[in-house]
Amino acid sequence: MSSVTKPGFWNKFGAGPAQTPAAMTLAIRAAGLCCAVGYNLDAAVCAMRANMDHFQHSDFKTANHERVLVARLDDDNVWGQGRLARWIAMAIADCLSSVEDVEFSKVPLVWLAPEPERSGNDGDWYASVFSQAVDQLELQFHPRSGVMPLGRAGLSNALKQATALLALQDCEQVLLVGADTFLNATTINAYLQAGRLQVRGNSDGFIPGEAAAAVLLQRVEVDIQPNSLGAQQSNQLQIIGFGTGDEPGRVDGSVPTKSQGLTQAIRSAVKMSQLDFNALDFRITDQNGESFFAREASNAITRLTPTGGAMLRLLTIADCLGEVGAATGPAMLAYIYKLFQNSKELGEFGLLNLANANGLRSAVIVKRSHV
């Protein structure tokens, strides 16, 4: 059994171990993914590139007794905490299968988890899932391992936490995991009542899913300049900027969105990367079928695009994986990491944007490393 059985909890960055070094950027050394279209990253990416999904009618039913469409993995043996723990363990195993010489006692495991107000879970639930996943792996991670229950828009805060952990002398790498599930009766019923699921009579909704994604992060000491970001190992994806914001608008329409929070997050990420917005080649978004978030992202990008500038190429993952909550950001990173390995069609620089229903917004700038 691992020594990490009672993880720390970071509700926001600030309880972490150190200040973020200004001259440090992050590189993804390896990645893994376990989702509805594949139990590993290679299989999932093949399906996603072919625009395949694995949506199926579930045993969850609407008030009219119609089955709810979901994106689930084909496993009926384990449910509850153990089910999510299994996906976490499988994503981590997939990620670590391609690396060697990793001293796990020097690698903190950070789980980006569903926000408490959405899941209705307390600290014991998070600790139980975390411990079950670690025990399945039979590994001993760094004692500063912990949980960040911030939802899908917590990605920037998780990256900031990872950067601070990497500044510690005894931390060589950080394993960032995003894992979430919407596939339980309480969650499904809550979203049905809120009118947010894609069911008959409501096209402005999402398809609930489940997934876990893992990325192994390491520090890259470089002098971050717009035209001199350093040559690193081949097949790396570098994270060179991230930012957060808060949006007062609400999904239920009680307060309209003005895209203020997302605009702030993107501006902060671009500033940190020391790039010009025109340098970006593509954008990958958490757009899940709800028009509120699609309009907000569109408004923010339109506001930030210089006059005469080209609109960014758009990628999504929810149309294949469904809505996977806190797993979305790490799944995006894993997906791009694999695409960067296999082709140069995306260009050099990309933007990730993510949003929570509670107002938190996140933006991340990534770069392809050169051989």
Short mmCIF file of C-alpha atoms in Angstrom, two decimals:
data_model
loop_
_atom_site.label_atom_id
_atom_site.label_comp_id
_atom_site.label_asym_id
_atom_site.label_seq_id
_atom_site.Cartn_x
_atom_site.Cartn_y
_atom_site.Cartn_z
CA MET A 1 0.00 0.00 0.00
CA SER A 2 1.26 3.47 -0.85
CA SER A 3 2.30 5.86 1.89
CA VAL A 4 0.04 8.49 0.27
CA THR A 5 -3.35 7.48 1.65
CA LYS A 6 -4.52 10.85 3.00
CA PRO A 7 -3.89 13.38 0.25
CA GLY A 8 -3.63 17.11 0.80
CA PHE A 9 -6.41 19.35 -0.49
CA TRP A 10 -5.83 22.56 -2.41
CA ASN A 11 -9.09 24.40 -3.02
CA LYS A 12 -7.14 27.17 -4.65
CA PHE A 13 -3.52 27.88 -5.34
CA GLY A 14 -1.89 29.51 -2.38
CA ALA A 15 -1.66 26.55 -0.02
CA GLY A 16 1.11 25.16 -2.19
CA PRO A 17 4.75 24.73 -1.33
CA ALA A 18 6.52 27.53 -3.15
CA GLN A 19 6.27 30.59 -5.36
CA THR A 20 6.26 30.06 -9.12
CA PRO A 21 9.70 30.69 -10.70
CA ALA A 22 9.35 33.31 -13.42
CA ALA A 23 11.76 31.57 -15.81
CA MET A 24 10.31 28.07 -15.60
CA THR A 25 8.10 26.50 -18.23
CA LEU A 26 6.58 23.02 -18.24
CA ALA A 27 7.02 20.15 -20.67
CA ILE A 28 4.87 17.06 -21.00
CA ARG A 29 7.06 13.98 -20.97
CA ALA A 30 4.28 11.40 -21.29
CA ALA A 31 0.49 11.23 -21.31
CA GLY A 32 -2.32 8.73 -20.85
CA LEU A 33 -6.08 8.70 -21.37
CA CYS A 34 -8.94 6.39 -20.40
CA CYS A 35 -12.31 7.40 -21.86
CA ALA A 36 -15.39 6.19 -23.68
CA VAL A 37 -13.59 5.79 -27.02
CA GLY A 38 -10.47 4.07 -25.71
CA TYR A 39 -8.85 2.62 -22.62
CA ASN A 40 -5.50 4.14 -23.63
CA LEU A 41 -4.31 7.29 -25.37
CA ASP A 42 -3.32 5.68 -28.68
CA ALA A 43 -6.73 4.06 -29.17
CA ALA A 44 -8.61 7.15 -28.03
CA VAL A 45 -6.74 9.51 -30.35
CA CYS A 46 -7.33 7.25 -33.34
CA ALA A 47 -11.06 7.30 -32.60
CA MET A 48 -11.11 11.06 -31.98
CA ARG A 49 -9.28 11.82 -35.21
CA ALA A 50 -11.88 9.73 -37.02
CA ASN A 51 -14.61 11.71 -35.22
CA MET A 52 -15.97 8.57 -33.58
CA ASP A 53 -17.94 8.46 -30.35
CA HIS A 54 -19.32 5.73 -28.11
CA PHE A 55 -22.57 7.35 -27.02
CA GLN A 56 -25.21 4.91 -25.84
CA HIS A 57 -28.57 4.93 -24.15
CA SER A 58 -28.26 4.29 -20.44
CA ASP A 59 -30.50 3.10 -17.62
CA PHE A 60 -30.91 6.72 -16.47
CA LYS A 61 -34.31 8.01 -17.55
CA THR A 62 -36.01 11.36 -17.97
CA ALA A 63 -39.37 12.25 -16.43
CA ASN A 64 -40.91 10.94 -19.66
CA HIS A 65 -39.17 7.58 -19.16
CA GLU A 66 -36.79 8.12 -22.06
CA ARG A 67 -33.26 6.80 -21.69
CA VAL A 68 -30.50 9.38 -21.30
CA LEU A 69 -27.67 9.25 -23.81
CA VAL A 70 -24.26 8.91 -22.09
CA ALA A 71 -20.58 8.42 -22.94
CA ARG A 72 -19.45 5.56 -20.73
CA LEU A 73 -16.81 2.88 -20.68
CA ASP A 74 -17.96 -0.71 -21.08
CA ASP A 75 -17.48 -1.98 -17.54
CA ASP A 76 -20.41 -3.14 -15.44
CA ASN A 77 -18.39 -4.76 -12.67
CA VAL A 78 -17.44 -1.70 -10.63
CA TRP A 79 -19.45 1.40 -9.74
CA GLY A 80 -19.18 4.24 -7.26
CA GLN A 81 -15.80 5.34 -5.93
CA GLY A 82 -14.04 2.23 -7.19
CA ARG A 83 -15.13 2.89 -10.77
CA LEU A 84 -13.51 6.33 -10.95
CA ALA A 85 -10.44 5.02 -9.09
CA ARG A 86 -10.08 2.34 -11.77
CA TRP A 87 -10.07 4.92 -14.58
CA ILE A 88 -7.49 7.00 -12.71
CA ALA A 89 -5.22 3.99 -12.25
CA MET A 90 -5.59 2.98 -15.91
CA ALA A 91 -4.82 6.50 -17.19
CA ILE A 92 -1.74 6.71 -14.98
CA ALA A 93 -0.56 3.25 -16.05
CA ASP A 94 -1.02 4.26 -19.70
CA CYS A 95 0.95 7.45 -19.11
CA LEU A 96 3.82 5.74 -17.30
CA SER A 97 4.07 2.84 -19.75
CA SER A 98 6.22 4.94 -22.08
CA VAL A 99 8.74 6.23 -19.52
CA GLU A 100 11.56 4.64 -17.57
CA ASP A 101 13.79 5.56 -14.64
CA VAL A 102 11.07 7.45 -12.76
CA GLU A 103 11.64 7.70 -9.00
CA PHE A 104 8.03 7.97 -7.89
CA SER A 105 8.90 9.04 -4.35
CA LYS A 106 10.00 12.30 -5.97
CA VAL A 107 6.85 12.64 -8.11
CA PRO A 108 3.79 14.29 -6.52
CA LEU A 109 0.44 13.08 -7.82
CA VAL A 110 -2.05 15.94 -8.25
CA TRP A 111 -5.67 15.00 -8.96
CA LEU A 112 -7.78 17.71 -10.60
CA ALA A 113 -11.20 16.60 -9.38
CA PRO A 114 -14.87 17.66 -9.67
CA GLU A 115 -15.82 20.70 -7.63
CA PRO A 116 -17.66 19.87 -4.35
CA GLU A 117 -20.70 22.03 -5.10
CA ARG A 118 -21.27 20.07 -8.31
CA SER A 119 -20.56 16.57 -7.09
CA GLY A 120 -22.04 16.91 -3.62
CA ASN A 121 -19.04 15.01 -2.27
CA ASP A 122 -16.98 15.76 0.83
CA GLY A 123 -13.31 15.32 1.65
CA ASP A 124 -13.74 11.67 2.62
CA TRP A 125 -15.06 10.83 -0.86
CA TYR A 126 -12.07 12.45 -2.57
CA ALA A 127 -9.63 10.78 -0.17
CA SER A 128 -11.21 7.38 -0.73
CA VAL A 129 -11.08 7.60 -4.55
CA PHE A 130 -7.51 8.94 -4.42
CA SER A 131 -6.32 6.19 -2.08
CA GLN A 132 -8.02 3.39 -4.04
CA ALA A 133 -6.39 4.57 -7.28
CA VAL A 134 -2.93 4.80 -5.72
CA ASP A 135 -3.29 1.41 -4.06
CA GLN A 136 -4.18 -0.19 -7.41
CA LEU A 137 -0.94 1.17 -8.86
CA GLU A 138 1.14 -0.08 -5.92
CA LEU A 139 3.39 2.98 -6.16
CA GLN A 140 4.66 5.39 -3.54
CA PHE A 141 4.29 8.98 -4.68
CA HIS A 142 5.75 12.11 -3.11
CA PRO A 143 4.08 13.02 0.23
CA ARG A 144 2.98 16.38 -1.18
CA SER A 145 0.52 14.60 -3.46
CA GLY A 146 -3.00 15.98 -3.23
CA VAL A 147 -6.40 16.84 -4.65
CA MET A 148 -7.59 20.04 -6.33
CA PRO A 149 -11.43 19.85 -6.47
CA LEU A 150 -11.76 22.73 -8.94
CA GLY A 151 -13.56 21.19 -11.92
CA ARG A 152 -12.62 21.56 -15.57
CA ALA A 153 -11.62 25.24 -15.30
CA GLY A 154 -9.17 24.38 -12.52
CA LEU A 155 -6.51 23.43 -15.09
CA SER A 156 -4.54 26.68 -14.81
CA ASN A 157 -4.49 26.50 -11.02
CA ALA A 158 -3.36 22.87 -11.23
CA LEU A 159 -0.53 23.84 -13.59
CA LYS A 160 0.47 26.64 -11.24
CA GLN A 161 0.52 24.17 -8.37
CA ALA A 162 2.61 21.75 -10.44
CA THR A 163 5.09 24.51 -11.29
CA ALA A 164 5.47 25.36 -7.62
CA LEU A 165 5.98 21.70 -6.71
CA LEU A 166 8.67 21.37 -9.37
CA ALA A 167 10.53 24.24 -7.72
CA LEU A 168 11.14 22.00 -4.70
CA GLN A 169 14.53 20.33 -4.63
CA ASP A 170 13.11 16.85 -4.05
CA CYS A 171 10.46 17.01 -6.83
CA GLU A 172 11.73 16.03 -10.26
CA GLN A 173 8.41 15.59 -12.04
CA VAL A 174 4.69 16.02 -11.31
CA LEU A 175 1.94 13.66 -12.40
CA LEU A 176 -1.20 15.68 -13.10
CA VAL A 177 -4.39 13.65 -13.38
CA GLY A 178 -7.84 14.88 -14.31
CA ALA A 179 -10.66 12.47 -13.55
CA ASP A 180 -14.40 12.90 -13.29
CA THR A 181 -17.71 11.19 -13.88
CA PHE A 182 -21.29 12.37 -14.34
CA LEU A 183 -22.65 8.84 -14.38
CA ASN A 184 -24.51 8.56 -11.11
CA ALA A 185 -28.19 9.03 -10.35
CA THR A 186 -27.77 12.12 -8.16
CA THR A 187 -25.77 14.01 -10.76
CA ILE A 188 -27.92 12.95 -13.70
CA ASN A 189 -31.14 13.94 -11.92
CA ALA A 190 -29.72 17.32 -10.91
CA TYR A 191 -28.76 18.17 -14.49
CA LEU A 192 -32.06 16.87 -15.85
CA GLN A 193 -33.93 19.19 -13.48
CA ALA A 194 -31.69 22.08 -14.52
CA GLY A 195 -32.43 21.35 -18.19
CA ARG A 196 -28.76 20.96 -19.06
CA LEU A 197 -28.64 17.46 -20.55
CA GLN A 198 -29.05 16.71 -24.24
CA VAL A 199 -32.36 14.84 -24.30
CA ARG A 200 -35.44 14.84 -26.48
CA GLY A 201 -36.82 18.38 -26.57
CA ASN A 202 -33.53 19.97 -25.40
CA SER A 203 -30.75 20.25 -27.97
CA ASP A 204 -29.01 22.92 -25.86
CA GLY A 205 -27.43 20.41 -23.49
CA PHE A 206 -24.51 18.04 -23.05
CA ILE A 207 -23.97 14.28 -23.05
CA PRO A 208 -22.66 13.17 -19.64
CA GLY A 209 -19.53 11.03 -19.62
CA GLU A 210 -16.64 9.69 -17.58
CA ALA A 211 -12.88 9.79 -18.14
CA ALA A 212 -9.44 10.08 -16.62
CA ALA A 213 -6.36 11.64 -18.20
CA ALA A 214 -2.79 11.85 -16.94
CA VAL A 215 0.18 13.98 -18.00
CA LEU A 216 3.70 13.67 -16.60
CA LEU A 217 5.12 17.18 -16.26
CA GLN A 218 8.74 18.19 -15.93
CA ARG A 219 10.45 21.55 -15.71
CA VAL A 220 12.32 23.10 -18.60
CA GLU A 221 14.62 25.93 -17.62
CA VAL A 222 14.65 28.38 -20.53
CA ASP A 223 14.85 32.07 -21.16
CA ILE A 224 11.30 32.59 -22.40
CA GLN A 225 11.49 34.91 -25.38
CA PRO A 226 8.95 35.19 -28.21
CA ASN A 227 11.35 33.93 -30.86
CA SER A 228 13.73 31.92 -28.69
CA LEU A 229 11.92 29.35 -26.60
CA GLY A 230 14.76 26.84 -26.62
CA ALA A 231 15.21 23.51 -28.34
CA GLN A 232 14.17 20.57 -26.21
CA GLN A 233 13.73 16.85 -26.63
CA SER A 234 11.67 15.73 -29.59
CA ASN A 235 7.99 14.90 -29.14
CA GLN A 236 7.46 17.30 -26.26
CA LEU A 237 4.60 19.64 -25.70
CA GLN A 238 5.53 22.71 -23.67
CA ILE A 239 3.14 24.75 -21.54
CA ILE A 240 4.34 28.33 -21.71
CA GLY A 241 1.42 30.31 -20.29
CA PHE A 242 -1.71 29.98 -18.19
CA GLY A 243 -4.22 32.34 -16.64
CA THR A 244 -7.52 32.44 -14.78
CA GLY A 245 -10.52 34.72 -14.59
CA ASP A 246 -13.96 34.93 -13.02
CA GLU A 247 -17.15 35.35 -15.03
CA PRO A 248 -20.22 36.84 -13.29
CA GLY A 249 -22.57 35.39 -15.94
CA ARG A 250 -24.50 32.25 -15.07
CA VAL A 251 -25.54 29.28 -17.19
CA ASP A 252 -29.17 29.48 -16.05
CA GLY A 253 -29.47 32.88 -17.72
CA SER A 254 -30.07 34.79 -14.49
CA VAL A 255 -26.97 36.84 -15.32
CA PRO A 256 -25.90 37.11 -18.99
CA THR A 257 -22.30 36.39 -19.88
CA LYS A 258 -20.10 39.23 -21.09
CA SER A 259 -17.04 36.99 -21.56
CA GLN A 260 -15.12 39.09 -19.06
CA GLY A 261 -13.62 36.20 -17.11
CA LEU A 262 -12.49 34.20 -20.12
CA THR A 263 -11.06 37.29 -21.81
CA GLN A 264 -9.05 38.01 -18.66
CA ALA A 265 -7.82 34.41 -18.48
CA ILE A 266 -6.69 34.39 -22.11
CA ARG A 267 -4.97 37.75 -21.82
CA SER A 268 -3.09 36.56 -18.73
CA ALA A 269 -1.99 33.35 -20.46
CA VAL A 270 -0.84 35.18 -23.60
CA LYS A 271 1.06 37.71 -21.48
CA MET A 272 2.82 34.95 -19.54
CA SER A 273 3.79 33.21 -22.79
CA GLN A 274 5.26 36.48 -24.13
CA LEU A 275 3.64 35.74 -27.46
CA ASP A 276 1.51 37.93 -29.67
CA PHE A 277 -2.07 36.68 -30.03
CA ASN A 278 -1.50 36.49 -33.80
CA ALA A 279 1.15 33.80 -33.18
CA LEU A 280 -1.52 31.30 -32.11
CA ASP A 281 -2.42 28.65 -34.67
CA PHE A 282 -5.33 26.78 -33.08
CA ARG A 283 -7.74 26.68 -30.17
CA ILE A 284 -9.07 23.61 -28.36
CA THR A 285 -12.14 24.25 -26.27
CA ASP A 286 -14.30 22.51 -23.68
CA GLN A 287 -17.38 23.36 -25.73
CA ASN A 288 -19.87 20.60 -24.87
CA GLY A 289 -23.08 21.49 -26.70
CA GLU A 290 -24.37 24.19 -24.35
CA SER A 291 -24.73 27.46 -26.22
CA PHE A 292 -23.88 29.57 -23.15
CA PHE A 293 -20.24 28.47 -23.14
CA ALA A 294 -19.97 28.46 -26.93
CA ARG A 295 -21.17 32.06 -27.17
CA GLU A 296 -18.90 33.15 -24.37
CA ALA A 297 -15.81 31.62 -25.95
CA SER A 298 -16.71 33.03 -29.35
CA ASN A 299 -17.15 36.53 -27.89
CA ALA A 300 -13.84 36.35 -26.03
CA ILE A 301 -11.89 35.20 -29.10
CA THR A 302 -13.54 37.81 -31.30
CA ARG A 303 -12.68 40.50 -28.76
CA LEU A 304 -9.02 39.44 -28.61
CA THR A 305 -8.41 38.78 -32.31
CA PRO A 306 -6.64 41.81 -33.85
CA THR A 307 -8.30 43.62 -36.73
CA GLY A 308 -7.61 41.68 -39.87
CA GLY A 309 -6.37 38.67 -37.92
CA ALA A 310 -7.39 35.17 -38.91
CA MET A 311 -9.72 33.15 -36.69
CA LEU A 312 -8.04 30.23 -34.97
CA ARG A 313 -8.57 26.66 -36.08
CA LEU A 314 -11.06 25.09 -33.64
CA LEU A 315 -10.78 21.66 -32.01
CA THR A 316 -13.17 20.02 -29.55
CA ILE A 317 -13.20 16.73 -27.64
CA ALA A 318 -16.69 16.61 -26.09
CA ASP A 319 -18.22 15.55 -29.41
CA CYS A 320 -16.29 12.28 -28.99
CA LEU A 321 -15.84 11.90 -25.22
CA GLY A 322 -18.98 13.60 -23.93
CA GLU A 323 -18.82 16.02 -21.00
CA VAL A 324 -16.06 14.72 -18.70
CA GLY A 325 -15.75 17.66 -16.30
CA ALA A 326 -12.41 17.92 -14.50
CA ALA A 327 -10.86 15.38 -16.88
CA THR A 328 -11.33 17.77 -19.81
CA GLY A 329 -8.19 19.90 -19.44
CA PRO A 330 -5.68 17.05 -18.96
CA ALA A 331 -7.48 15.13 -21.75
CA MET A 332 -6.95 18.12 -24.06
CA LEU A 333 -3.26 18.21 -23.16
CA ALA A 334 -2.89 14.47 -23.75
CA TYR A 335 -4.70 14.73 -27.10
CA ILE A 336 -2.55 17.62 -28.34
CA TYR A 337 0.59 15.92 -27.06
CA LYS A 338 -0.20 12.91 -29.25
CA LEU A 339 -1.16 15.03 -32.28
CA PHE A 340 2.10 16.96 -32.00
CA GLN A 341 3.99 13.66 -32.05
CA ASN A 342 2.32 12.42 -35.20
CA SER A 343 2.00 15.49 -37.42
CA LYS A 344 2.62 19.20 -37.82
CA GLU A 345 -0.86 20.04 -39.07
CA LEU A 346 -1.79 22.06 -35.98
CA GLY A 347 1.11 24.51 -36.24
CA GLU A 348 3.35 25.63 -33.39
CA PHE A 349 1.20 27.40 -30.79
CA GLY A 350 -2.23 26.65 -29.36
CA LEU A 351 -4.76 27.91 -26.83
CA LEU A 352 -6.88 25.86 -24.44
CA ASN A 353 -9.94 27.50 -22.89
CA LEU A 354 -12.14 26.04 -20.15
CA ALA A 355 -15.09 27.24 -18.07
CA ASN A 356 -16.97 26.19 -14.93
CA ALA A 357 -20.61 26.84 -14.14
CA ASN A 358 -19.45 28.57 -10.93
CA GLY A 359 -17.68 31.32 -12.91
CA LEU A 360 -14.08 30.11 -12.89
CA ARG A 361 -12.36 30.46 -16.25
CA SER A 362 -9.04 29.07 -17.43
CA ALA A 363 -6.74 29.52 -20.42
CA VAL A 364 -3.49 27.75 -21.28
CA ILE A 365 -0.94 28.40 -24.05
CA VAL A 366 0.98 25.42 -25.44
CA LYS A 367 3.92 25.15 -27.81
CA ARG A 368 5.38 22.40 -29.93
CA SER A 369 9.00 21.73 -28.99
CA HIS A 370 11.56 21.44 -31.78
CA VAL A 371 13.86 18.50 -32.35
#
